[in-house]
PDB file of C-alpha atoms in Angstrom:
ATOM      1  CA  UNK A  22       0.031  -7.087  -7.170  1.00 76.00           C
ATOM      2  CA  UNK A  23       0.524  -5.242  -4.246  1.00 86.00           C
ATOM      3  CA  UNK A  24       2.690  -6.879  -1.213  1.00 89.00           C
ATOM      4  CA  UNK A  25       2.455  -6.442   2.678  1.00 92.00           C
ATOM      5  CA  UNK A  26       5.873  -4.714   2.682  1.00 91.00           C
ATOM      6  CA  UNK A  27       4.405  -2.654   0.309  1.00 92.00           C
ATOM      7  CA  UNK A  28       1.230  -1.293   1.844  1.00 92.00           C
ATOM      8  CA  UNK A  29       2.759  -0.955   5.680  1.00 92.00           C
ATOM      9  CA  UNK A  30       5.631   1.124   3.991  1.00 92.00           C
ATOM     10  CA  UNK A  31       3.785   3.216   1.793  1.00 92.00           C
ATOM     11  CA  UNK A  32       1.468   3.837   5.320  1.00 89.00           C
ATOM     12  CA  UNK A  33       4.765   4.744   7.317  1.00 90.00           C
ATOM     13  CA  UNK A  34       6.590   7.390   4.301  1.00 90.00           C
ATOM     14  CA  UNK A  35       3.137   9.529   4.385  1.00 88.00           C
ATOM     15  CA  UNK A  36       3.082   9.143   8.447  1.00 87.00           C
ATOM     16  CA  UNK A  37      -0.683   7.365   8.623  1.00 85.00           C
ATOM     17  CA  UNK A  38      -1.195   4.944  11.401  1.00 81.00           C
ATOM     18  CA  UNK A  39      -2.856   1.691  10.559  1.00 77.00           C
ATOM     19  CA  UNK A  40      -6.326   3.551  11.541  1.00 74.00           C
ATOM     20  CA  UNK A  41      -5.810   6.557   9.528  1.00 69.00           C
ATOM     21  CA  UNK A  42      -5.905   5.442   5.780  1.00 63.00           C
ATOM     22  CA  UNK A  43      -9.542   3.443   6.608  1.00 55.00           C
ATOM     23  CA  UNK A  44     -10.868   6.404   8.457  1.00 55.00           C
ATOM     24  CA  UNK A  45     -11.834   8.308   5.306  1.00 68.00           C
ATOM     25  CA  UNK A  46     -12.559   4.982   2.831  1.00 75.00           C
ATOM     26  CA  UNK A  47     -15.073   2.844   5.159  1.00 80.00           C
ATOM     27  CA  UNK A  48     -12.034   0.205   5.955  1.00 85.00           C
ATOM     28  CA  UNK A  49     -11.613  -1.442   9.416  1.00 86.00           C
ATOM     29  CA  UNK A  50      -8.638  -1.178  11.282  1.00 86.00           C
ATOM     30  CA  UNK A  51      -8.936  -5.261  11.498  1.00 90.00           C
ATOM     31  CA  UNK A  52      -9.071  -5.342   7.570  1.00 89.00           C
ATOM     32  CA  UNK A  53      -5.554  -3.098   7.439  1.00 88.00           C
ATOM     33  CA  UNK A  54      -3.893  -5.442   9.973  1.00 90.00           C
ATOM     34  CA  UNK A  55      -4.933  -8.356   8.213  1.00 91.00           C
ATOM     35  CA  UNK A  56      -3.683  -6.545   4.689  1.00 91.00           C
ATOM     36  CA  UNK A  57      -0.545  -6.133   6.475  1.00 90.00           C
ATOM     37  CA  UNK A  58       0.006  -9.205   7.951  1.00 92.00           C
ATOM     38  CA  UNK A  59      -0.182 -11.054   4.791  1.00 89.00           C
ATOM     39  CA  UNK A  60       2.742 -13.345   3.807  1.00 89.00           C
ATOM     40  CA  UNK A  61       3.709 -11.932   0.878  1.00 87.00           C
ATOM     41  CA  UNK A  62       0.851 -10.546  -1.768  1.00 88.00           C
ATOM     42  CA  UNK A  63      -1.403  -8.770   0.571  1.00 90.00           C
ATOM     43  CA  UNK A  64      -5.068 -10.822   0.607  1.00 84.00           C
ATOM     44  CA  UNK A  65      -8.527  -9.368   1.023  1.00 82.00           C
ATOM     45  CA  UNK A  66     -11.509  -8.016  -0.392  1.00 88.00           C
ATOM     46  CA  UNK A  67     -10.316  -6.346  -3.635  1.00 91.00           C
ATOM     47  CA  UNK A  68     -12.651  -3.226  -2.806  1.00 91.00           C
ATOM     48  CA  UNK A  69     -10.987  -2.859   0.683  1.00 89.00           C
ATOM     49  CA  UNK A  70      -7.307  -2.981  -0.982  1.00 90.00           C
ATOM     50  CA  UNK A  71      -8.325  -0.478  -3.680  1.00 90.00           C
ATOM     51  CA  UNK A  72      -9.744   1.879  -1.034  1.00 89.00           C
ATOM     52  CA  UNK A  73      -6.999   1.491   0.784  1.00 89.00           C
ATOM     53  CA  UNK A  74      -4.553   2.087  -2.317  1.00 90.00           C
ATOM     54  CA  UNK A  75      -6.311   5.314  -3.024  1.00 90.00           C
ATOM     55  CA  UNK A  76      -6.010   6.452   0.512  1.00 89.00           C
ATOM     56  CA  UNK A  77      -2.221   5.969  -0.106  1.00 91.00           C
ATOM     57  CA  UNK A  78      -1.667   7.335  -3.695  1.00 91.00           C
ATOM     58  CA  UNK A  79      -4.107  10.440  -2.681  1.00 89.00           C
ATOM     59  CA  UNK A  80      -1.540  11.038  -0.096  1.00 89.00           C
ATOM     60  CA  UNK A  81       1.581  10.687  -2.417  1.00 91.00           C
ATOM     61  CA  UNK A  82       2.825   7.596  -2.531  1.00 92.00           C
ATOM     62  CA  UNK A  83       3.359   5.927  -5.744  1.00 91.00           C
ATOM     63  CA  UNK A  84       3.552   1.896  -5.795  1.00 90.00           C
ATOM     64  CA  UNK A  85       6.502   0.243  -7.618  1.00 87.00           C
ATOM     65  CA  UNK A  86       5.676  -2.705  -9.831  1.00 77.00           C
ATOM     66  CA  UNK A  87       8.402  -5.624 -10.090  1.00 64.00           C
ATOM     67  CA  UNK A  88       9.983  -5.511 -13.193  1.00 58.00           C
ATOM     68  CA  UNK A  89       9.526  -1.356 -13.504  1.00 58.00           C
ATOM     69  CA  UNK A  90      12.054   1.467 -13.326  1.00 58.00           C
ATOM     70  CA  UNK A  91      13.549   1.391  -9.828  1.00 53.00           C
ATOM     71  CA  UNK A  92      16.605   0.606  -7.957  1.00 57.00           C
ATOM     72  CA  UNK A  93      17.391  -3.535  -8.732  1.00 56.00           C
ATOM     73  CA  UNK A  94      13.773  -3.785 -10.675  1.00 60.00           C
ATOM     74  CA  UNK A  95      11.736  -4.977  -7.564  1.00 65.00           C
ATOM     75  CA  UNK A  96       8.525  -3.793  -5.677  1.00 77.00           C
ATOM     76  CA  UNK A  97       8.607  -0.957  -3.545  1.00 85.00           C
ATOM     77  CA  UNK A  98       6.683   2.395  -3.253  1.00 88.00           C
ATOM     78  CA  UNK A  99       8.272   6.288  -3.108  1.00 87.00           C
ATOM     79  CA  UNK A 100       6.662   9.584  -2.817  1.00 89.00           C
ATOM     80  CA  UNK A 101       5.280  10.910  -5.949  1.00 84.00           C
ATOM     81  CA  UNK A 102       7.361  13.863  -7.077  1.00 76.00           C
ATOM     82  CA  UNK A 103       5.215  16.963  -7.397  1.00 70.00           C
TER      83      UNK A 103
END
């Protein structure tokens, strides 16, 4: 499950503005403020969100499970290490 926090923070560590990680993957500007702007669990078309994810993890960021190794066990995301 990927939150709103989530998304919009894995979008601000690789520097892409809310119009840059749907330019390449056919996904609205609209959609990714509506992602965003989700309480919580971001909502939407799963095909958007997994476009949208592999935007994100093609630039480097690596999403952060609850429950998996991190700092206090909680969702995040971090840049991949290369």
């Amino acid at each position: 499950m990927l939150t709103a926090a989530q998304m919009k923070a894995a979008r601000v560590l690789v520097g892409m503005g809310p119009e840059s990680p749907g330019g390449g993957v056919r996904v609205s500007l609209p959609t990714i403020q509506r992602m965003e702007a989700s309480n919580g669990t971001v909502r939407g078309v799963i095909e958007s969100l997994t476009r949208v994810m592999a935007a994100l993890e093609t630039a480097g960021v690596e999403f952060i499970n609850e429950g998996a190794t991190s700092f206090e066990r909680r969702q995040g995301v971090r840049l991949r290490r290369p």
